Amino acid sequence: MSKLIFPAAPAPTLAIAGSDDRIPVQRVFCVGRNYEEHAKEMGQQVERDEPFYFTKSPEAVVADGSTIPYASATQNYHYEFELAVVIGAPAFRVSRDEALSKVYGYACALDMTRRDLQLMKRAKQLPWDIGKDIEFSAPVGVVVPAAQFGTPKAQRIEMRQNGVTKQDSTLGHLIWSVPEIISHLSTLYHLRPGDVILTGTPAGVGPCQPGDVLEGTIEGAGSLKVTIGQPI
Ligand code: MN
């Protein structure tokens, strides 16, 4: 009998509103430039042909209430507050009409970003990974089941840094809607339960510092609070 030569890392899990059960996180997909005002503040044109994605390691996921270290190797660690969609059923080449039936629920999330490294790599047309796939960089809040949340429409999405509102928009401003994202992403991947999709950030992204408290809410999808700690 063979054995693992060291213990496998435990799968990160998400809490569920109103339940003691938890969701094991599979993959984390992130949509880029999905609010027009954010694309503008990044100095980019909105891509209207199709959405584009990057990924984070599941191990980047941390829970609501966490203190996350300021990332290494950056002088410009940014917050991006986003709606997270948690897939609850297998989905491959699903239509936009079918897409929402594959959703388990919704949550608040942060896509923490080494902005300096992202932009440096972008300028050289190199992969962004080190700007985005960062340890502790994907805080995800308690998941609200879809039956309770309803349908993503024009719910307010708002984030405060140390009590000051920095991002304030609605899900109605998503360039690619949740059904469009799921339908398109399901042409590229066999989506499965536990896959998480961060749907992009509204305008107002900015730097954070150790000691900052980031607190966001999405109407119907609860809230998420994270403290930035010292680098480790
Ligand atoms: Mn993002």
Short mmCIF file of C-alpha atoms and ligand atoms in Angstrom, two decimals:
data_model
loop_
_atom_site.label_atom_id
_atom_site.label_comp_id
_atom_site.label_asym_id
_atom_site.label_seq_id
_atom_site.Cartn_x
_atom_site.Cartn_y
_atom_site.Cartn_z
CA MET A 1 0.00 0.00 0.00
CA SER A 2 1.39 3.34 -0.97
CA LYS A 3 0.88 6.31 1.30
CA LEU A 4 1.12 10.05 0.97
CA ILE A 5 4.67 11.06 1.84
CA PHE A 6 3.39 14.22 3.51
CA PRO A 7 -0.14 15.22 4.50
CA ALA A 8 -2.36 16.68 1.77
CA ALA A 9 -3.34 20.27 2.47
CA PRO A 10 -6.91 20.47 3.72
CA ALA A 11 -9.36 21.85 1.14
CA PRO A 12 -10.54 25.33 2.01
CA THR A 13 -14.26 25.50 2.76
CA LEU A 14 -16.97 28.15 2.76
CA ALA A 15 -19.63 28.70 5.38
CA ILE A 16 -23.31 28.64 4.40
CA ALA A 17 -25.86 31.08 5.79
CA GLY A 18 -28.31 29.34 8.11
CA SER A 19 -26.46 26.02 8.09
CA ASP A 20 -23.61 24.25 9.83
CA ASP A 21 -22.68 22.55 6.55
CA ARG A 22 -19.77 23.84 4.50
CA ILE A 23 -18.78 23.98 0.83
CA PRO A 24 -15.38 22.60 -0.21
CA VAL A 25 -13.77 25.07 -2.59
CA GLN A 26 -12.67 23.57 -5.90
CA ARG A 27 -11.39 26.21 -8.33
CA VAL A 28 -11.43 30.00 -8.19
CA PHE A 29 -12.08 31.85 -11.45
CA CYS A 30 -12.01 35.64 -11.64
CA VAL A 31 -13.50 37.87 -14.33
CA GLY A 32 -11.41 40.85 -15.43
CA ARG A 33 -12.71 44.36 -16.23
CA ASN A 34 -16.39 43.65 -15.76
CA TYR A 35 -17.54 47.13 -14.73
CA GLU A 36 -17.04 49.93 -17.23
CA GLU A 37 -15.97 52.54 -14.66
CA HIS A 38 -13.32 50.17 -13.29
CA ALA A 39 -11.97 49.41 -16.77
CA LYS A 40 -11.64 53.16 -17.29
CA GLU A 41 -9.80 53.72 -14.01
CA MET A 42 -7.38 50.97 -15.10
CA GLY A 43 -6.82 52.86 -18.35
CA GLN A 44 -8.32 50.05 -20.40
CA GLN A 45 -11.00 49.69 -23.03
CA VAL A 46 -13.92 47.47 -22.15
CA GLU A 47 -13.62 44.18 -23.99
CA ARG A 48 -17.04 43.51 -25.47
CA ASP A 49 -16.24 40.47 -27.60
CA GLU A 50 -16.09 38.06 -24.70
CA PRO A 51 -15.22 38.05 -21.00
CA PHE A 52 -11.69 37.17 -19.90
CA TYR A 53 -10.52 35.34 -16.81
CA PHE A 54 -7.65 34.66 -14.50
CA THR A 55 -7.52 32.17 -11.67
CA LYS A 56 -6.46 31.97 -8.06
CA SER A 57 -5.38 28.88 -6.18
CA PRO A 58 -8.13 27.55 -3.90
CA GLU A 59 -5.66 27.94 -1.04
CA ALA A 60 -5.99 31.73 -1.47
CA VAL A 61 -9.50 31.56 -0.02
CA VAL A 62 -9.89 32.80 3.56
CA ALA A 63 -12.98 33.30 5.69
CA ASP A 64 -14.93 36.34 6.76
CA GLY A 65 -13.38 37.98 9.80
CA SER A 66 -9.83 36.99 8.88
CA THR A 67 -6.74 39.07 9.33
CA ILE A 68 -4.72 38.62 6.16
CA PRO A 69 -1.07 39.60 5.88
CA TYR A 70 -0.04 42.46 3.62
CA ALA A 71 1.37 40.59 0.62
CA SER A 72 5.10 40.21 0.11
CA ALA A 73 6.97 41.81 -2.79
CA THR A 74 4.50 44.64 -3.40
CA GLN A 75 4.36 48.34 -2.60
CA ASN A 76 0.79 48.66 -3.88
CA TYR A 77 -1.53 46.00 -2.45
CA HIS A 78 -5.06 46.77 -3.69
CA TYR A 79 -8.54 45.73 -2.66
CA GLU A 80 -11.19 44.80 -5.23
CA PHE A 81 -14.59 44.00 -3.75
CA GLU A 82 -16.69 41.58 -5.80
CA LEU A 83 -19.73 39.32 -5.97
CA ALA A 84 -18.72 35.66 -5.69
CA VAL A 85 -20.86 33.03 -7.41
CA VAL A 86 -20.58 29.49 -6.03
CA ILE A 87 -21.40 26.72 -8.51
CA GLY A 88 -23.64 23.97 -7.13
CA ALA A 89 -24.15 21.59 -10.07
CA PRO A 90 -22.07 20.37 -12.99
CA ALA A 91 -22.18 22.82 -15.89
CA PHE A 92 -20.65 22.35 -19.33
CA ARG A 93 -21.81 24.35 -22.34
CA VAL A 94 -24.88 25.59 -20.51
CA SER A 95 -27.08 28.24 -22.07
CA ARG A 96 -27.63 31.60 -20.46
CA ASP A 97 -31.17 30.49 -19.64
CA GLU A 98 -29.93 27.39 -17.80
CA ALA A 99 -26.98 29.06 -16.12
CA LEU A 100 -28.52 30.31 -12.88
CA SER A 101 -29.91 26.83 -12.15
CA LYS A 102 -26.26 25.73 -11.69
CA VAL A 103 -25.60 28.26 -8.92
CA TYR A 104 -25.53 27.15 -5.30
CA GLY A 105 -25.32 30.63 -3.88
CA TYR A 106 -23.70 34.03 -3.68
CA ALA A 107 -21.23 35.71 -1.35
CA CYS A 108 -19.13 38.81 -0.85
CA ALA A 109 -15.49 38.46 -1.84
CA LEU A 110 -12.25 40.38 -2.20
CA ASP A 111 -9.79 39.96 -5.06
CA MET A 112 -6.63 41.28 -3.40
CA THR A 113 -4.08 42.33 -5.99
CA ARG A 114 -0.40 43.24 -6.16
CA ARG A 115 -1.23 46.13 -8.48
CA ASP A 116 2.38 47.09 -9.17
CA LEU A 117 3.31 43.58 -10.25
CA GLN A 118 0.09 43.10 -12.23
CA LEU A 119 0.69 46.29 -14.20
CA MET A 120 4.37 45.54 -14.71
CA LYS A 121 3.57 42.12 -16.14
CA ARG A 122 0.67 43.47 -18.18
CA ALA A 123 2.95 46.07 -19.78
CA LYS A 124 5.32 43.30 -20.83
CA GLN A 125 2.42 41.14 -22.03
CA LEU A 126 3.44 38.49 -19.53
CA PRO A 127 1.02 36.47 -17.36
CA TRP A 128 -0.48 38.28 -14.37
CA ASP A 129 -0.31 35.36 -11.99
CA ILE A 130 2.01 36.87 -9.40
CA GLY A 131 -0.16 40.00 -9.34
CA LYS A 132 -3.29 38.02 -8.59
CA ASP A 133 -2.71 34.48 -7.33
CA ILE A 134 -1.45 35.48 -3.92
CA GLU A 135 -1.63 33.64 -0.61
CA PHE A 136 -4.61 34.84 1.49
CA SER A 137 -5.79 37.01 -1.42
CA ALA A 138 -9.33 35.69 -1.83
CA PRO A 139 -11.45 36.36 1.26
CA VAL A 140 -14.96 34.97 0.68
CA GLY A 141 -17.86 35.57 3.04
CA VAL A 142 -20.71 33.33 4.14
CA VAL A 143 -22.53 31.89 1.12
CA VAL A 144 -26.19 32.84 0.80
CA PRO A 145 -28.12 30.12 -1.06
CA ALA A 146 -29.53 31.23 -4.41
CA ALA A 147 -33.11 30.53 -3.29
CA GLN A 148 -32.61 33.10 -0.55
CA PHE A 149 -30.61 35.64 -2.58
CA GLY A 150 -32.86 35.56 -5.62
CA THR A 151 -31.59 36.63 -9.03
CA PRO A 152 -28.63 38.96 -9.53
CA LYS A 153 -30.20 42.18 -10.80
CA ALA A 154 -29.30 45.63 -9.52
CA GLN A 155 -28.38 44.81 -5.92
CA ARG A 156 -26.09 47.37 -4.34
CA ILE A 157 -22.41 46.45 -3.90
CA GLU A 158 -20.45 48.64 -1.52
CA MET A 159 -17.08 48.52 0.23
CA ARG A 160 -15.65 50.66 3.00
CA GLN A 161 -12.01 51.08 3.97
CA ASN A 162 -11.73 52.09 7.62
CA GLY A 163 -15.36 53.19 7.49
CA VAL A 164 -14.98 55.34 4.37
CA THR A 165 -16.92 54.20 1.31
CA LYS A 166 -14.53 53.47 -1.56
CA GLN A 167 -16.57 51.33 -3.92
CA ASP A 168 -20.30 51.82 -4.46
CA SER A 169 -22.17 50.42 -7.44
CA THR A 170 -24.83 47.88 -8.34
CA LEU A 171 -24.78 44.47 -9.94
CA GLY A 172 -26.77 46.08 -12.73
CA HIS A 173 -23.50 47.60 -13.92
CA LEU A 174 -21.86 44.23 -14.60
CA ILE A 175 -20.81 44.26 -18.26
CA TRP A 176 -21.11 40.47 -18.42
CA SER A 177 -24.04 39.30 -16.31
CA VAL A 178 -23.82 36.25 -14.06
CA PRO A 179 -25.68 34.00 -16.57
CA GLU A 180 -23.45 35.25 -19.38
CA ILE A 181 -20.30 34.54 -17.35
CA ILE A 182 -21.40 31.02 -16.37
CA SER A 183 -22.51 30.19 -19.90
CA HIS A 184 -19.25 31.44 -21.43
CA LEU A 185 -16.96 29.95 -18.76
CA SER A 186 -18.75 26.60 -19.20
CA THR A 187 -17.54 26.48 -22.80
CA LEU A 188 -13.97 26.50 -21.46
CA TYR A 189 -14.26 24.36 -18.32
CA HIS A 190 -16.46 21.59 -17.02
CA LEU A 191 -17.72 23.63 -14.08
CA ARG A 192 -18.47 21.61 -11.00
CA PRO A 193 -19.89 22.11 -7.51
CA GLY A 194 -17.53 24.10 -5.36
CA ASP A 195 -16.11 26.17 -8.19
CA VAL A 196 -16.16 29.85 -7.25
CA ILE A 197 -16.37 32.74 -9.71
CA LEU A 198 -15.38 36.28 -8.68
CA THR A 199 -17.36 38.44 -11.07
CA GLY A 200 -15.20 41.58 -11.22
CA THR A 201 -14.90 44.78 -9.25
CA PRO A 202 -16.62 48.15 -9.52
CA ALA A 203 -14.60 51.36 -9.73
CA GLY A 204 -12.84 52.73 -6.66
CA VAL A 205 -10.09 50.16 -6.18
CA GLY A 206 -7.14 51.37 -4.19
CA PRO A 207 -4.22 50.57 -1.93
CA CYS A 208 -4.44 49.27 1.61
CA GLN A 209 -2.02 49.28 4.52
CA PRO A 210 -1.47 47.07 7.55
CA GLY A 211 -4.13 47.90 10.12
CA ASP A 212 -6.79 48.74 7.55
CA VAL A 213 -10.25 47.25 7.92
CA LEU A 214 -12.03 46.42 4.66
CA GLU A 215 -15.75 45.85 5.05
CA GLY A 216 -18.11 45.26 2.16
CA THR A 217 -21.75 44.42 1.68
CA ILE A 218 -23.83 43.20 -1.22
CA GLU A 219 -27.57 43.60 -0.86
CA GLY A 220 -28.96 40.14 -0.09
CA ALA A 221 -25.53 38.45 -0.02
CA GLY A 222 -24.39 39.47 3.44
CA SER A 223 -21.12 41.12 4.25
CA LEU A 224 -17.40 40.51 4.47
CA LYS A 225 -14.91 42.04 6.87
CA VAL A 226 -11.15 41.63 6.62
CA THR A 227 -8.29 43.24 8.50
CA ILE A 228 -4.93 43.77 6.80
CA GLY A 229 -2.13 42.53 9.02
CA GLN A 230 1.61 42.90 8.96
CA PRO A 231 3.57 41.12 6.23
CA ILE A 232 4.64 37.61 7.15
MN MN B 1 -10.99 41.53 -9.64
#
